[in-house]
């Protein structure tokens, strides 16, 4: 029946080639294909956007003005569309007060539990919140951390108050209004160096509380009080809105540390005195989710039965999806995109919602093959509740569970946007598409491995969950650092980076260390934007800054962003295309100027490949060539970096280092978001880099990557407190014969 399918007609969003298709409802559909083939354009930018937009239209006009705005997708018609719940890899909006416990609502249940059965009784559930004034630690205001002022970075002790720039903060300069409160107090010799102050003078200058001067000079304000520099900085600057406004100046003077009063628990002593089975609420949230579940099951009190059942159900959902190693007090901002995504999935596993559409963007990211089974079961649970599940996915074992598969391609960008195949997994293997061919062929272990050119001896690595590890790290080869999620892989490499004697030789490329914003694009990151603007300025005999969307040339409505950002407070911000410029970022005046018949917006909208052709033989093509080498030829020059996956961001940064020799590259899951064919391309590039004398460490789960490595280091056996041990070191082939290895058995599949 037609009602059993989502019917899509003539979708042309981004690179989609006027495609029409049917997606079965209450089934698992997986959309796959090479990177940039149009998967996200179909699933997220068309289907999800249409569902969200039409849901908003059901609300009254008054309510709609407070709802997120979604642009109209380029599609002729979509029928039988369920309500969409989108679970992306993007981290939830986080702040210093967001934890795994608060995000999953488990902490709210624990607060209620302690208020009911905790002894002694200290108050109702709200006081157990570190965001409540009666519950939070007064010293750190519930943050668990304090910002300590480094007085030697603020004050130059070799200067006097009469010298310039003695106090390195706004308005403390000689003659400034803040400087006057010290210079005109009559308490100090203005020509005396700070380091020569007596102990009493120094204490008065730095630490004095607010006091009324006994014999103030004539120029001292009658109502004014004197206050030492340090308490004044905390009161009026560090702990105020001014501190946020001038963070760039202030932050280098501050160091973060655990609050000495609450020891990082965020709560005051009264709240911490309330216990259940010998543990307070902070001690419970510091447990791993697996241990917390065991503790919950030990509670025997009739007042706690309903709360106990609800809490265990939510803890079990997190454990089922492979997050049992996390702690409830872990800050949301410290989670990877994959971990954050799985937290979201866990929220819906036991939901009573049915006949909705769940859209998951590569849920296998960051998962070891050992944990893939858990993710498979979670996705199946969503389907069992009578829901439609659509996944954008590359992982072979995730594709296997699909009831329906859509393969996009054949290429990326303009070369993609077509449906190459629809059907079952078995039919896909028999098809002649690139995806089907690659899935049906199994990559073999590397026959010949390189011999390390040297070794780095790392001793007593004990960061986070590492169990005092001592290990020899190979140099001059490609090494895969493997293990289940949370086993200590990143911690080991962090210890390596800290211990290595020449930190300038290390290039660490994580999935989140590119400074991205709406104004960051491949053109700006690779520094070709200025070169293109120079060409336009020279050709049209006008000033270069006219062609910058960050300056004079920017659209006056969106200020050159191309989108209007709606701040949704406690929810993720919503971006909608600017109606004034249509997302082009530039003003109408600027678009009148052309080079080779194209205006600046049209040139910046070119793919890296097309731009190389247009500017062949110039420095622009030279700078863009690395993008082609890392498989990102389909990216548009003006594409916001905030729209890219973690894997794409990594490759952009990698592109800027391709000419380096003798470096140590550490890459955190560079396979994320990559099709098997793209993985082959990036592996060839890694081999070339090693041949040039570089060392590569890959923090990886992808078996194709591991099989191609020269050496492997495996941590485990579990995540969190169950990990942190070295299970294996040696070649990937030898790993398959190691009984202790968790990864080895998957390499022979």
PDB file of C-alpha atoms in Angstrom, residues 519 546-564 577-591 600-601:
ATOM      1  CA  UNK A 519      32.902  32.301   8.675  1.00  0.00           C
ATOM      2  CA  UNK A 546      35.528  44.897  -1.194  1.00  0.00           C
ATOM      3  CA  UNK A 547      35.493  41.170  -1.981  1.00  0.00           C
ATOM      4  CA  UNK A 548      35.517  39.969   1.620  1.00  0.00           C
ATOM      5  CA  UNK A 549      32.205  38.813   3.076  1.00  0.00           C
ATOM      6  CA  UNK A 550      33.681  39.565   6.503  1.00  0.00           C
ATOM      7  CA  UNK A 551      34.057  43.238   5.571  1.00  0.00           C
ATOM      8  CA  UNK A 552      32.662  45.772   3.119  1.00  0.00           C
ATOM      9  CA  UNK A 553      31.495  43.146   0.636  1.00  0.00           C
ATOM     10  CA  UNK A 554      29.335  41.196   3.093  1.00  0.00           C
ATOM     11  CA  UNK A 555      25.546  41.012   2.920  1.00  0.00           C
ATOM     12  CA  UNK A 556      24.223  43.740   5.268  1.00  0.00           C
ATOM     13  CA  UNK A 557      21.427  41.488   6.594  1.00  0.00           C
ATOM     14  CA  UNK A 558      23.385  38.362   7.601  1.00  0.00           C
ATOM     15  CA  UNK A 559      26.736  40.172   7.944  1.00  0.00           C
ATOM     16  CA  UNK A 560      28.387  37.818   5.499  1.00  0.00           C
ATOM     17  CA  UNK A 561      27.409  34.595   7.280  1.00  0.00           C
ATOM     18  CA  UNK A 562      25.006  33.433   4.575  1.00  0.00           C
ATOM     19  CA  UNK A 563      22.615  32.252   7.274  1.00  0.00           C
ATOM     20  CA  UNK A 564      20.596  33.749  10.085  1.00  0.00           C
ATOM     21  CA  UNK A 577      19.503  30.629   4.825  1.00  0.00           C
ATOM     22  CA  UNK A 578      19.579  34.433   4.597  1.00  0.00           C
ATOM     23  CA  UNK A 579      16.724  35.530   2.330  1.00  0.00           C
ATOM     24  CA  UNK A 580      18.460  38.780   1.365  1.00  0.00           C
ATOM     25  CA  UNK A 581      21.528  37.197  -0.260  1.00  0.00           C
ATOM     26  CA  UNK A 582      20.196  33.654  -0.719  1.00  0.00           C
ATOM     27  CA  UNK A 583      23.159  32.294   1.229  1.00  0.00           C
ATOM     28  CA  UNK A 584      25.718  33.881  -1.124  1.00  0.00           C
ATOM     29  CA  UNK A 585      27.175  36.021   1.740  1.00  0.00           C
ATOM     30  CA  UNK A 586      27.912  39.029  -0.537  1.00  0.00           C
ATOM     31  CA  UNK A 587      26.134  42.341  -1.196  1.00  0.00           C
ATOM     32  CA  UNK A 588      24.542  43.032  -4.589  1.00  0.00           C
ATOM     33  CA  UNK A 589      27.152  45.715  -5.349  1.00  0.00           C
ATOM     34  CA  UNK A 590      30.044  43.256  -5.091  1.00  0.00           C
ATOM     35  CA  UNK A 591      28.335  40.724  -7.365  1.00  0.00           C
ATOM     36  CA  UNK A 600      33.028  36.418  -6.536  1.00  0.00           C
ATOM     37  CA  UNK A 601      30.115  34.361  -5.160  1.00  0.00           C
TER      38      UNK A 601
END
